[in-house]
mmCIF file of C-alpha atoms in Angstrom:
data_model
loop_
_atom_site.group_PDB
_atom_site.id
_atom_site.type_symbol
_atom_site.label_atom_id
_atom_site.label_comp_id
_atom_site.label_asym_id
_atom_site.label_seq_id
_atom_site.Cartn_x
_atom_site.Cartn_y
_atom_site.Cartn_z
ATOM 1 C CA UNK C 1 68.407 122.761 53.295
ATOM 2 C CA UNK C 2 70.860 121.295 55.802
ATOM 3 C CA UNK C 3 70.123 117.743 56.945
ATOM 4 C CA UNK C 4 71.828 115.219 59.193
ATOM 5 C CA UNK C 5 72.440 111.752 57.753
ATOM 6 C CA UNK C 6 74.297 108.599 58.850
ATOM 7 C CA UNK C 7 77.590 108.071 57.045
ATOM 8 C CA UNK C 8 76.249 104.746 55.750
ATOM 9 C CA UNK C 9 73.727 106.757 53.718
ATOM 10 C CA UNK C 10 76.385 109.097 52.256
ATOM 11 C CA UNK C 11 76.859 108.639 48.503
ATOM 12 C CA UNK C 12 78.761 110.429 45.722
ATOM 13 C CA UNK C 13 76.871 113.505 44.593
ATOM 14 C CA UNK C 14 75.978 114.644 48.101
ATOM 15 C CA UNK C 15 77.471 117.861 49.448
ATOM 16 C CA UNK C 16 78.897 117.628 52.971
ATOM 17 C CA UNK C 17 78.330 120.948 54.742
ATOM 18 C CA UNK C 18 79.721 119.812 58.117
ATOM 19 C CA UNK C 19 81.742 116.691 58.961
ATOM 20 C CA UNK C 20 80.252 116.859 62.461
ATOM 21 C CA UNK C 21 83.540 116.435 64.294
ATOM 22 C CA UNK C 22 86.202 118.646 65.848
ATOM 23 C CA UNK C 23 88.295 120.788 63.506
ATOM 24 C CA UNK C 24 91.465 118.874 64.428
ATOM 25 C CA UNK C 25 89.799 115.464 64.113
ATOM 26 C CA UNK C 26 89.941 115.177 60.334
ATOM 27 C CA UNK C 27 92.589 115.696 57.623
ATOM 28 C CA UNK C 28 90.434 117.312 54.929
ATOM 29 C CA UNK C 29 91.378 120.793 53.749
ATOM 30 C CA UNK C 30 87.870 122.031 54.446
ATOM 31 C CA UNK C 31 84.865 120.982 56.494
ATOM 32 C CA UNK C 32 82.521 121.320 53.488
ATOM 33 C CA UNK C 33 82.888 119.696 50.061
ATOM 34 C CA UNK C 34 81.166 117.726 47.308
ATOM 35 C CA UNK C 35 81.532 113.962 47.712
ATOM 36 C CA UNK C 36 82.939 112.998 44.344
ATOM 37 C CA UNK C 37 83.560 109.246 44.680
ATOM 38 C CA UNK C 38 83.252 106.193 46.927
ATOM 39 C CA UNK C 39 86.866 106.584 48.030
ATOM 40 C CA UNK C 40 85.935 109.861 49.720
ATOM 41 C CA UNK C 41 83.009 108.161 51.469
ATOM 42 C CA UNK C 42 85.294 105.348 52.653
ATOM 43 C CA UNK C 43 87.828 107.871 53.991
ATOM 44 C CA UNK C 44 85.140 109.656 56.018
ATOM 45 C CA UNK C 45 83.884 106.350 57.399
ATOM 46 C CA UNK C 46 87.414 105.172 58.265
ATOM 47 C CA UNK C 47 87.947 108.325 60.327
ATOM 48 C CA UNK C 48 85.293 107.130 62.778
ATOM 49 C CA UNK C 49 82.698 109.705 61.749
ATOM 50 C CA UNK C 50 79.188 108.279 62.100
ATOM 51 C CA UNK C 51 76.964 111.170 60.988
ATOM 52 C CA UNK C 52 77.440 114.225 58.793
ATOM 53 C CA UNK C 53 75.389 117.214 57.708
ATOM 54 C CA UNK C 54 74.604 117.615 53.995
ATOM 55 C CA UNK C 55 73.401 120.619 52.001
ATOM 56 C CA UNK C 56 70.563 119.441 49.764
ATOM 57 C CA UNK C 57 70.716 122.697 47.797
ATOM 58 C CA UNK C 58 74.217 121.837 46.576
ATOM 59 C CA UNK C 59 73.980 118.072 46.217
ATOM 60 C CA UNK C 60 71.766 115.008 46.418
ATOM 61 C CA UNK C 61 69.108 114.692 49.124
ATOM 62 C CA UNK C 62 68.040 112.009 51.602
ATOM 63 C CA UNK C 63 64.289 112.692 51.872
ATOM 64 C CA UNK C 64 63.560 111.303 55.341
ATOM 65 C CA UNK C 65 66.654 112.747 57.070
ATOM 66 C CA UNK C 66 66.036 115.272 59.880
ATOM 67 C CA UNK C 67 66.837 118.906 59.225
ATOM 68 C CA UNK C 68 69.441 120.801 61.255
ATOM 69 C CA UNK C 69 66.614 122.728 62.926
ATOM 70 C CA UNK C 70 64.937 119.484 64.002
ATOM 71 C CA UNK C 71 68.228 118.156 65.379
ATOM 72 C CA UNK C 72 68.849 121.425 67.261
ATOM 73 C CA UNK C 73 65.349 121.372 68.743
ATOM 74 C CA UNK C 74 65.802 117.806 69.950
ATOM 75 C CA UNK C 75 69.196 118.591 71.488
ATOM 76 C CA UNK C 76 67.808 121.645 73.286
ATOM 77 C CA UNK C 77 65.009 119.549 74.765
ATOM 78 C CA UNK C 78 67.530 116.959 75.941
ATOM 79 C CA UNK C 79 69.732 119.668 77.468
ATOM 80 C CA UNK C 80 66.777 121.064 79.399
ATOM 81 C CA UNK C 81 65.850 117.598 80.632
ATOM 82 C CA UNK C 82 69.410 117.162 81.935
ATOM 83 C CA UNK C 83 69.245 120.551 83.631
ATOM 84 C CA UNK C 84 66.094 119.648 85.546
ATOM 85 C CA UNK C 85 67.830 116.566 86.955
ATOM 86 C CA UNK C 86 70.497 118.683 88.686
ATOM 87 C CA UNK C 87 72.048 117.189 91.844
ATOM 88 C CA UNK C 88 71.878 118.600 95.354
ATOM 89 C CA UNK C 89 73.910 121.855 95.623
ATOM 90 C CA UNK C 90 77.306 121.682 97.296
ATOM 91 C CA UNK C 91 78.498 124.101 99.961
ATOM 92 C CA UNK C 92 80.586 127.035 98.733
ATOM 93 C CA UNK C 93 81.770 130.525 99.600
ATOM 94 C CA UNK C 94 80.444 133.645 97.906
ATOM 95 C CA UNK C 95 81.533 134.546 94.376
ATOM 96 C CA UNK C 96 82.754 137.953 95.557
ATOM 97 C CA UNK C 97 85.007 136.277 98.123
ATOM 98 C CA UNK C 98 86.493 133.670 95.771
ATOM 99 C CA UNK C 99 86.870 135.737 92.566
ATOM 100 C CA UNK C 100 90.106 137.606 93.473
ATOM 101 C CA UNK C 101 91.881 134.352 94.368
ATOM 102 C CA UNK C 102 90.645 132.712 91.163
ATOM 103 C CA UNK C 103 92.040 135.584 89.073
ATOM 104 C CA UNK C 104 95.464 135.202 90.687
ATOM 105 C CA UNK C 105 95.408 131.428 90.309
ATOM 106 C CA UNK C 106 94.468 131.605 86.635
ATOM 107 C CA UNK C 107 97.325 133.980 85.848
ATOM 108 C CA UNK C 108 99.853 131.974 87.853
ATOM 109 C CA UNK C 109 98.731 128.613 86.439
ATOM 110 C CA UNK C 110 99.151 129.863 82.878
ATOM 111 C CA UNK C 111 102.647 131.104 83.727
ATOM 112 C CA UNK C 112 103.641 127.792 85.311
ATOM 113 C CA UNK C 113 102.432 125.645 82.401
ATOM 114 C CA UNK C 114 104.018 127.972 79.832
ATOM 115 C CA UNK C 115 107.371 127.740 81.603
ATOM 116 C CA UNK C 116 106.966 123.983 82.003
ATOM 117 C CA UNK C 117 106.468 123.445 78.267
ATOM 118 C CA UNK C 118 109.438 125.691 77.503
ATOM 119 C CA UNK C 119 111.634 123.731 79.907
ATOM 120 C CA UNK C 120 110.580 120.389 78.387
ATOM 121 C CA UNK C 121 111.327 121.717 74.914
ATOM 122 C CA UNK C 122 114.844 122.541 76.164
ATOM 123 C CA UNK C 123 115.306 119.016 77.531
ATOM 124 C CA UNK C 124 114.465 119.532 81.203
ATOM 125 C CA UNK C 125 112.444 117.113 83.335
ATOM 126 C CA UNK C 126 109.027 117.864 84.813
ATOM 127 C CA UNK C 127 109.374 119.176 88.360
ATOM 128 C CA UNK C 128 106.218 118.237 90.231
ATOM 129 C CA UNK C 129 107.056 120.446 93.188
ATOM 130 C CA UNK C 130 106.430 123.437 90.920
ATOM 131 C CA UNK C 131 103.077 122.068 89.740
ATOM 132 C CA UNK C 132 101.410 120.310 92.664
ATOM 133 C CA UNK C 133 100.840 123.399 94.854
ATOM 134 C CA UNK C 134 99.043 125.091 91.952
ATOM 135 C CA UNK C 135 96.890 122.004 91.385
ATOM 136 C CA UNK C 136 95.957 121.951 95.071
ATOM 137 C CA UNK C 137 95.028 125.644 94.956
ATOM 138 C CA UNK C 138 92.869 125.160 91.847
ATOM 139 C CA UNK C 139 91.033 122.274 93.496
ATOM 140 C CA UNK C 140 90.399 124.447 96.553
ATOM 141 C CA UNK C 141 89.102 127.302 94.396
ATOM 142 C CA UNK C 142 86.647 125.177 92.436
ATOM 143 C CA UNK C 143 85.390 123.547 95.630
ATOM 144 C CA UNK C 144 84.946 126.985 97.193
ATOM 145 C CA UNK C 145 82.995 128.391 94.253
ATOM 146 C CA UNK C 146 83.389 127.050 90.668
ATOM 147 C CA UNK C 147 81.772 130.185 89.229
ATOM 148 C CA UNK C 148 84.951 132.142 90.015
ATOM 149 C CA UNK C 149 87.588 130.105 88.149
ATOM 150 C CA UNK C 150 85.603 128.410 85.372
ATOM 151 C CA UNK C 151 84.633 131.604 83.473
ATOM 152 C CA UNK C 152 88.326 132.501 83.231
ATOM 153 C CA UNK C 153 88.895 129.203 81.411
ATOM 154 C CA UNK C 154 87.164 130.698 78.384
ATOM 155 C CA UNK C 155 89.715 133.505 78.073
ATOM 156 C CA UNK C 156 92.434 132.465 75.635
ATOM 157 C CA UNK C 157 94.798 134.161 73.223
ATOM 158 C CA UNK C 158 95.515 132.463 69.894
ATOM 159 C CA UNK C 159 99.283 132.350 70.446
ATOM 160 C CA UNK C 160 98.942 130.961 73.969
ATOM 161 C CA UNK C 161 96.309 128.317 73.295
ATOM 162 C CA UNK C 162 98.427 125.261 74.143
ATOM 163 C CA UNK C 163 99.162 126.136 77.765
ATOM 164 C CA UNK C 164 95.925 128.062 78.398
ATOM 165 C CA UNK C 165 93.996 125.019 77.179
ATOM 166 C CA UNK C 166 95.786 122.871 79.775
ATOM 167 C CA UNK C 167 94.775 125.230 82.576
ATOM 168 C CA UNK C 168 91.177 125.274 81.345
ATOM 169 C CA UNK C 169 90.997 121.486 81.137
ATOM 170 C CA UNK C 170 92.343 121.243 84.679
ATOM 171 C CA UNK C 171 89.701 123.592 86.103
ATOM 172 C CA UNK C 172 86.896 121.915 84.171
ATOM 173 C CA UNK C 173 88.030 118.439 85.237
ATOM 174 C CA UNK C 174 87.946 119.496 88.883
ATOM 175 C CA UNK C 175 84.375 120.773 88.481
ATOM 176 C CA UNK C 176 83.418 117.568 86.638
ATOM 177 C CA UNK C 177 84.989 115.382 89.338
ATOM 178 C CA UNK C 178 83.344 117.422 92.083
ATOM 179 C CA UNK C 179 79.975 116.874 90.418
ATOM 180 C CA UNK C 180 80.611 113.118 90.416
ATOM 181 C CA UNK C 181 81.347 113.288 94.173
ATOM 182 C CA UNK C 182 84.829 111.785 93.815
ATOM 183 C CA UNK C 183 87.193 112.052 96.782
ATOM 184 C CA UNK C 184 89.419 115.103 97.175
ATOM 185 C CA UNK C 185 92.580 112.985 96.949
ATOM 186 C CA UNK C 186 91.417 111.364 93.717
ATOM 187 C CA UNK C 187 90.402 114.743 92.308
ATOM 188 C CA UNK C 188 93.916 116.095 92.992
ATOM 189 C CA UNK C 189 95.381 113.231 90.946
ATOM 190 C CA UNK C 190 92.875 113.839 88.144
ATOM 191 C CA UNK C 191 93.644 117.556 88.202
ATOM 192 C CA UNK C 192 97.390 116.932 87.974
ATOM 193 C CA UNK C 193 96.879 114.673 84.958
ATOM 194 C CA UNK C 194 94.639 117.303 83.385
ATOM 195 C CA UNK C 195 97.124 120.134 83.881
ATOM 196 C CA UNK C 196 99.865 117.946 82.327
ATOM 197 C CA UNK C 197 97.754 116.162 79.717
ATOM 198 C CA UNK C 198 99.316 117.995 76.774
ATOM 199 C CA UNK C 199 102.973 118.172 77.894
ATOM 200 C CA UNK C 200 103.836 115.979 74.917
ATOM 201 C CA UNK C 201 103.091 118.931 72.653
ATOM 202 C CA UNK C 202 106.462 120.303 73.769
ATOM 203 C CA UNK C 203 107.912 117.533 71.583
ATOM 204 C CA UNK C 204 105.864 118.575 68.538
ATOM 205 C CA UNK C 205 107.621 120.992 66.144
ATOM 206 C CA UNK C 206 106.398 124.523 66.803
ATOM 207 C CA UNK C 207 105.797 125.026 63.074
ATOM 208 C CA UNK C 208 103.116 122.313 63.319
ATOM 209 C CA UNK C 209 101.810 123.294 66.735
ATOM 210 C CA UNK C 210 101.209 126.921 65.724
ATOM 211 C CA UNK C 211 100.373 126.442 62.055
ATOM 212 C CA UNK C 212 97.501 128.858 61.233
ATOM 213 C CA UNK C 213 95.975 126.514 58.659
ATOM 214 C CA UNK C 214 94.889 122.953 58.065
ATOM 215 C CA UNK C 215 97.616 120.378 58.808
ATOM 216 C CA UNK C 216 98.767 117.943 56.150
ATOM 217 C CA UNK C 217 98.216 114.254 56.878
ATOM 218 C CA UNK C 218 101.898 113.879 57.832
ATOM 219 C CA UNK C 219 101.690 116.889 60.153
ATOM 220 C CA UNK C 220 98.439 115.562 61.591
ATOM 221 C CA UNK C 221 100.173 112.268 62.444
ATOM 222 C CA UNK C 222 102.966 114.134 64.240
ATOM 223 C CA UNK C 223 100.417 116.182 66.154
ATOM 224 C CA UNK C 224 98.558 113.044 67.264
ATOM 225 C CA UNK C 225 101.840 111.620 68.534
ATOM 226 C CA UNK C 226 101.808 114.211 71.331
ATOM 227 C CA UNK C 227 99.751 111.779 73.419
ATOM 228 C CA UNK C 228 102.486 109.134 73.284
ATOM 229 C CA UNK C 229 105.051 111.794 74.129
ATOM 230 C CA UNK C 230 102.954 112.896 77.121
ATOM 231 C CA UNK C 231 102.831 109.309 78.379
ATOM 232 C CA UNK C 232 106.603 108.918 78.055
ATOM 233 C CA UNK C 233 107.301 112.191 79.849
ATOM 234 C CA UNK C 234 104.930 111.422 82.724
ATOM 235 C CA UNK C 235 106.130 107.828 83.097
ATOM 236 C CA UNK C 236 109.628 109.238 83.686
ATOM 237 C CA UNK C 237 108.385 111.714 86.292
ATOM 238 C CA UNK C 238 108.521 110.300 89.842
ATOM 239 C CA UNK C 239 105.325 110.869 91.791
ATOM 240 C CA UNK C 240 102.871 110.850 88.872
ATOM 241 C CA UNK C 241 100.034 108.472 89.764
ATOM 242 C CA UNK C 242 98.414 105.912 87.494
ATOM 243 C CA UNK C 243 95.243 108.026 87.592
ATOM 244 C CA UNK C 244 97.086 111.075 86.257
ATOM 245 C CA UNK C 245 98.662 108.907 83.549
ATOM 246 C CA UNK C 246 95.248 107.649 82.447
ATOM 247 C CA UNK C 247 93.949 111.222 82.164
ATOM 248 C CA UNK C 248 96.871 112.248 79.946
ATOM 249 C CA UNK C 249 97.189 109.021 77.987
ATOM 250 C CA UNK C 250 93.521 108.456 77.187
ATOM 251 C CA UNK C 251 92.114 111.934 76.537
ATOM 252 C CA UNK C 252 91.949 111.273 72.781
ATOM 253 C CA UNK C 253 90.400 107.793 73.049
ATOM 254 C CA UNK C 254 86.758 107.477 72.030
ATOM 255 C CA UNK C 255 83.959 105.292 73.359
ATOM 256 C CA UNK C 256 83.424 103.605 69.971
ATOM 257 C CA UNK C 257 87.120 102.725 69.557
ATOM 258 C CA UNK C 258 87.893 105.368 66.924
ATOM 259 C CA UNK C 259 90.287 107.402 69.075
ATOM 260 C CA UNK C 260 94.048 107.266 69.545
ATOM 261 C CA UNK C 261 96.734 106.252 70.329
ATOM 262 C CA UNK C 262 95.462 102.762 71.294
ATOM 263 C CA UNK C 263 91.907 102.671 69.870
ATOM 264 C CA UNK C 264 90.570 101.732 73.297
ATOM 265 C CA UNK C 265 86.836 101.133 73.427
ATOM 266 C CA UNK C 266 84.018 101.397 75.961
ATOM 267 C CA UNK C 267 85.015 100.191 79.418
ATOM 268 C CA UNK C 268 88.532 99.641 78.090
ATOM 269 C CA UNK C 269 88.921 103.382 78.678
ATOM 270 C CA UNK C 270 89.222 104.362 82.332
ATOM 271 C CA UNK C 271 86.646 106.642 83.935
ATOM 272 C CA UNK C 272 89.304 109.353 84.098
ATOM 273 C CA UNK C 273 90.219 108.960 80.434
ATOM 274 C CA UNK C 274 86.569 109.167 79.421
ATOM 275 C CA UNK C 275 86.118 112.303 81.510
ATOM 276 C CA UNK C 276 89.245 113.882 80.019
ATOM 277 C CA UNK C 277 88.050 113.141 76.478
ATOM 278 C CA UNK C 278 84.793 114.994 77.117
ATOM 279 C CA UNK C 279 86.461 118.000 78.732
ATOM 280 C CA UNK C 280 89.277 118.234 76.178
ATOM 281 C CA UNK C 281 86.826 118.303 73.267
ATOM 282 C CA UNK C 282 84.532 120.788 75.001
ATOM 283 C CA UNK C 283 87.324 123.250 75.649
ATOM 284 C CA UNK C 284 88.795 122.796 72.167
ATOM 285 C CA UNK C 285 85.583 123.369 70.213
ATOM 286 C CA UNK C 286 84.498 126.298 72.384
ATOM 287 C CA UNK C 287 87.823 128.147 71.968
ATOM 288 C CA UNK C 288 88.707 130.602 69.217
ATOM 289 C CA UNK C 289 91.712 129.577 67.151
ATOM 290 C CA UNK C 290 93.515 131.255 64.269
ATOM 291 C CA UNK C 291 91.802 128.917 61.806
ATOM 292 C CA UNK C 292 88.306 128.621 63.252
ATOM 293 C CA UNK C 293 85.757 130.374 65.443
ATOM 294 C CA UNK C 294 84.900 128.614 68.678
ATOM 295 C CA UNK C 295 81.344 127.558 69.420
ATOM 296 C CA UNK C 296 79.301 129.278 72.105
ATOM 297 C CA UNK C 297 79.525 127.219 75.341
ATOM 298 C CA UNK C 298 75.934 125.973 75.140
ATOM 299 C CA UNK C 299 76.428 124.995 71.476
ATOM 300 C CA UNK C 300 79.600 123.112 72.420
ATOM 301 C CA UNK C 301 77.624 121.221 75.069
ATOM 302 C CA UNK C 302 74.994 120.328 72.471
ATOM 303 C CA UNK C 303 77.753 118.930 70.260
ATOM 304 C CA UNK C 304 78.990 116.756 73.131
ATOM 305 C CA UNK C 305 75.446 115.545 73.646
ATOM 306 C CA UNK C 306 75.083 114.792 69.944
ATOM 307 C CA UNK C 307 78.444 113.008 69.765
ATOM 308 C CA UNK C 308 77.693 110.985 72.895
ATOM 309 C CA UNK C 309 75.723 108.659 70.652
ATOM 310 C CA UNK C 310 79.085 107.263 69.518
ATOM 311 C CA UNK C 311 82.203 108.954 70.888
ATOM 312 C CA UNK C 312 81.439 109.554 74.576
ATOM 313 C CA UNK C 313 79.652 107.754 77.396
ATOM 314 C CA UNK C 314 76.219 109.451 77.483
ATOM 315 C CA UNK C 315 75.768 109.435 81.259
ATOM 316 C CA UNK C 316 79.151 111.105 81.726
ATOM 317 C CA UNK C 317 78.235 113.810 79.210
ATOM 318 C CA UNK C 318 75.024 114.423 81.178
ATOM 319 C CA UNK C 319 77.059 114.699 84.383
ATOM 320 C CA UNK C 320 79.465 117.171 82.779
ATOM 321 C CA UNK C 321 76.597 119.350 81.561
ATOM 322 C CA UNK C 322 75.120 119.365 85.060
ATOM 323 C CA UNK C 323 78.538 120.214 86.514
ATOM 324 C CA UNK C 324 79.025 123.411 84.478
ATOM 325 C CA UNK C 325 75.419 124.300 83.571
ATOM 326 C CA UNK C 326 73.708 124.515 80.195
ATOM 327 C CA UNK C 327 74.526 128.228 80.197
ATOM 328 C CA UNK C 328 78.046 128.080 81.704
ATOM 329 C CA UNK C 329 79.237 130.873 83.952
ATOM 330 C CA UNK C 330 80.928 133.615 81.954
ATOM 331 C CA UNK C 331 78.838 133.071 78.824
ATOM 332 C CA UNK C 332 76.690 135.737 77.162
ATOM 333 C CA UNK C 333 72.949 135.125 76.866
ATOM 334 C CA UNK C 334 69.921 136.942 75.464
ATOM 335 C CA UNK C 335 66.915 137.357 77.743
ATOM 336 C CA UNK C 336 63.252 137.389 76.788
ATOM 337 C CA UNK C 337 63.211 141.074 77.755
ATOM 338 C CA UNK C 338 65.544 141.891 74.855
ATOM 339 C CA UNK C 339 68.573 142.425 77.076
ATOM 340 C CA UNK C 340 72.015 140.788 76.998
ATOM 341 C CA UNK C 341 73.445 139.382 80.202
ATOM 342 C CA UNK C 342 76.583 137.606 81.371
ATOM 343 C CA UNK C 343 75.975 134.433 83.382
ATOM 344 C CA UNK C 344 77.458 134.988 86.839
ATOM 345 C CA UNK C 345 76.513 131.903 88.831
ATOM 346 C CA UNK C 346 74.657 128.650 88.434
ATOM 347 C CA UNK C 347 71.533 127.914 90.448
ATOM 348 C CA UNK C 348 72.513 124.326 91.099
ATOM 349 C CA UNK C 349 68.915 123.391 91.871
ATOM 350 C CA UNK C 350 67.697 125.068 88.669
ATOM 351 C CA UNK C 351 70.280 125.190 85.862
ATOM 352 C CA UNK C 352 67.760 126.685 83.422
ATOM 353 C CA UNK C 353 67.645 129.869 85.488
ATOM 354 C CA UNK C 354 71.147 131.051 86.448
ATOM 355 C CA UNK C 355 72.130 134.281 88.158
ATOM 356 C CA UNK C 356 73.019 136.818 85.450
ATOM 357 C CA UNK C 357 74.318 140.363 85.182
ATOM 358 C CA UNK C 358 72.361 142.435 82.669
ATOM 359 C CA UNK C 359 74.667 144.741 80.677
ATOM 360 C CA UNK C 360 73.168 145.684 77.296
ATOM 361 C CA UNK C 361 69.815 146.459 75.635
ATOM 362 C CA UNK C 362 69.426 145.014 72.137
ATOM 363 C CA UNK C 363 66.597 147.304 71.059
ATOM 364 C CA UNK C 364 68.286 150.591 71.943
ATOM 365 C CA UNK C 365 71.791 149.250 71.188
ATOM 366 C CA UNK C 366 73.278 150.663 74.360
ATOM 367 C CA UNK C 367 74.888 149.534 77.586
ATOM 368 C CA UNK C 368 72.764 149.461 80.724
ATOM 369 C CA UNK C 369 73.741 150.053 84.323
ATOM 370 C CA UNK C 370 74.878 146.545 85.412
ATOM 371 C CA UNK C 371 72.122 144.728 87.279
ATOM 372 C CA UNK C 372 72.388 141.289 88.855
ATOM 373 C CA UNK C 373 69.247 139.161 88.483
ATOM 374 C CA UNK C 374 68.489 135.713 89.842
ATOM 375 C CA UNK C 375 66.404 134.293 87.004
ATOM 376 C CA UNK C 376 64.976 131.681 89.370
ATOM 377 C CA UNK C 377 63.170 134.579 91.070
ATOM 378 C CA UNK C 378 62.395 136.652 87.994
ATOM 379 C CA UNK C 379 59.848 136.580 85.203
ATOM 380 C CA UNK C 380 62.669 137.094 82.701
ATOM 381 C CA UNK C 381 64.394 134.064 81.179
ATOM 382 C CA UNK C 382 67.183 133.009 78.840
ATOM 383 C CA UNK C 383 66.029 132.573 75.243
ATOM 384 C CA UNK C 384 69.391 132.061 73.495
ATOM 385 C CA UNK C 385 73.140 132.210 73.861
ATOM 386 C CA UNK C 386 74.988 135.088 72.208
ATOM 387 C CA UNK C 387 78.495 135.812 70.940
ATOM 388 C CA UNK C 388 80.520 138.546 72.647
ATOM 389 C CA UNK C 389 82.262 139.353 69.340
ATOM 390 C CA UNK C 390 78.964 139.787 67.484
ATOM 391 C CA UNK C 391 78.014 142.606 69.855
ATOM 392 C CA UNK C 392 81.596 143.922 70.093
ATOM 393 C CA UNK C 393 81.602 143.347 73.841
ATOM 394 C CA UNK C 394 84.871 142.614 75.624
ATOM 395 C CA UNK C 395 84.087 139.782 78.072
ATOM 396 C CA UNK C 396 86.964 140.483 80.471
ATOM 397 C CA UNK C 397 85.399 143.428 82.374
ATOM 398 C CA UNK C 398 82.254 141.394 83.035
ATOM 399 C CA UNK C 399 83.917 138.333 84.545
ATOM 400 C CA UNK C 400 84.271 137.867 88.333
ATOM 401 C CA UNK C 401 86.922 140.138 89.839
#
């Protein structure tokens, strides 16, 4: 049986089945292992981990600890409560009208960031005049209709993760900022910081950056130093605002002070840094990498909600969930009718019932003629998220075009 326990209750003889943190947030060779001594417990605690999952079938038990199923049920209930507190919808253009522009922007933004990182690696300076027009266009697209650009953020190739992640974080930060009703000018500064938040990775050896396995502790330290390198690069770039610097420099800080590079805590982290931390983790844990399978979007949101007890400001996590929906656009879901559907648009007044496009019947194992259904006006409903790979479905043809 899998149970969740506080780290203070972890003792030698227990078997950790999940360290309950991001893959890149710990130096252990594996995420599951037998705790053999107090030194191992101390190392887990020193990493800033507060709770872990144990396998009572492979090690000692903690009788009163909640099971994984109980934790999942509680998180789902909390997610649904957040969804019912959705804010007033914002004006937007139709998905069909915005989708072609979003496709072009996504392709061009990836090209720009890829070239930018290559130039930095060769010793060149950041040229904002090549970046700012793209940032402005991405802000416009998300304001017009976030359901066009955000689903594309989930499309990544293993070898291109570094720059595609930056584009995704930018789009998600704009949607997050829009949901918080920040000013357009401030959102442009936030978006610029988000697009450039990982430029310091151009100073990390490529052998470490693209290593298809667990990093050693020395490699992990060099990887973490990318934040400092990002700060240095942006401080030497005329025209980068303090807001953009806070986004890039604080996206690995954590609310409980366990982040890096400065171990900032609570209100010591700017609003923009706290937002960036949430978005960066969400995109990282929901993306496929060479060494691990990404979580389904709704599962990634549940992890943020779970970790908000320590690492993130809870109200901001709630706002982020409302901004992208508990079943984010572009994700695959299973309906009560036994059909699979791709989420097309959010019903901002009713996040539990998005607009979906039905594409596949589970019972007969066959594709269906695509049908768009507004679940807010249907008796059908979402019962679970699904994995495109599990059903051997290519997501690209089903995203907005």
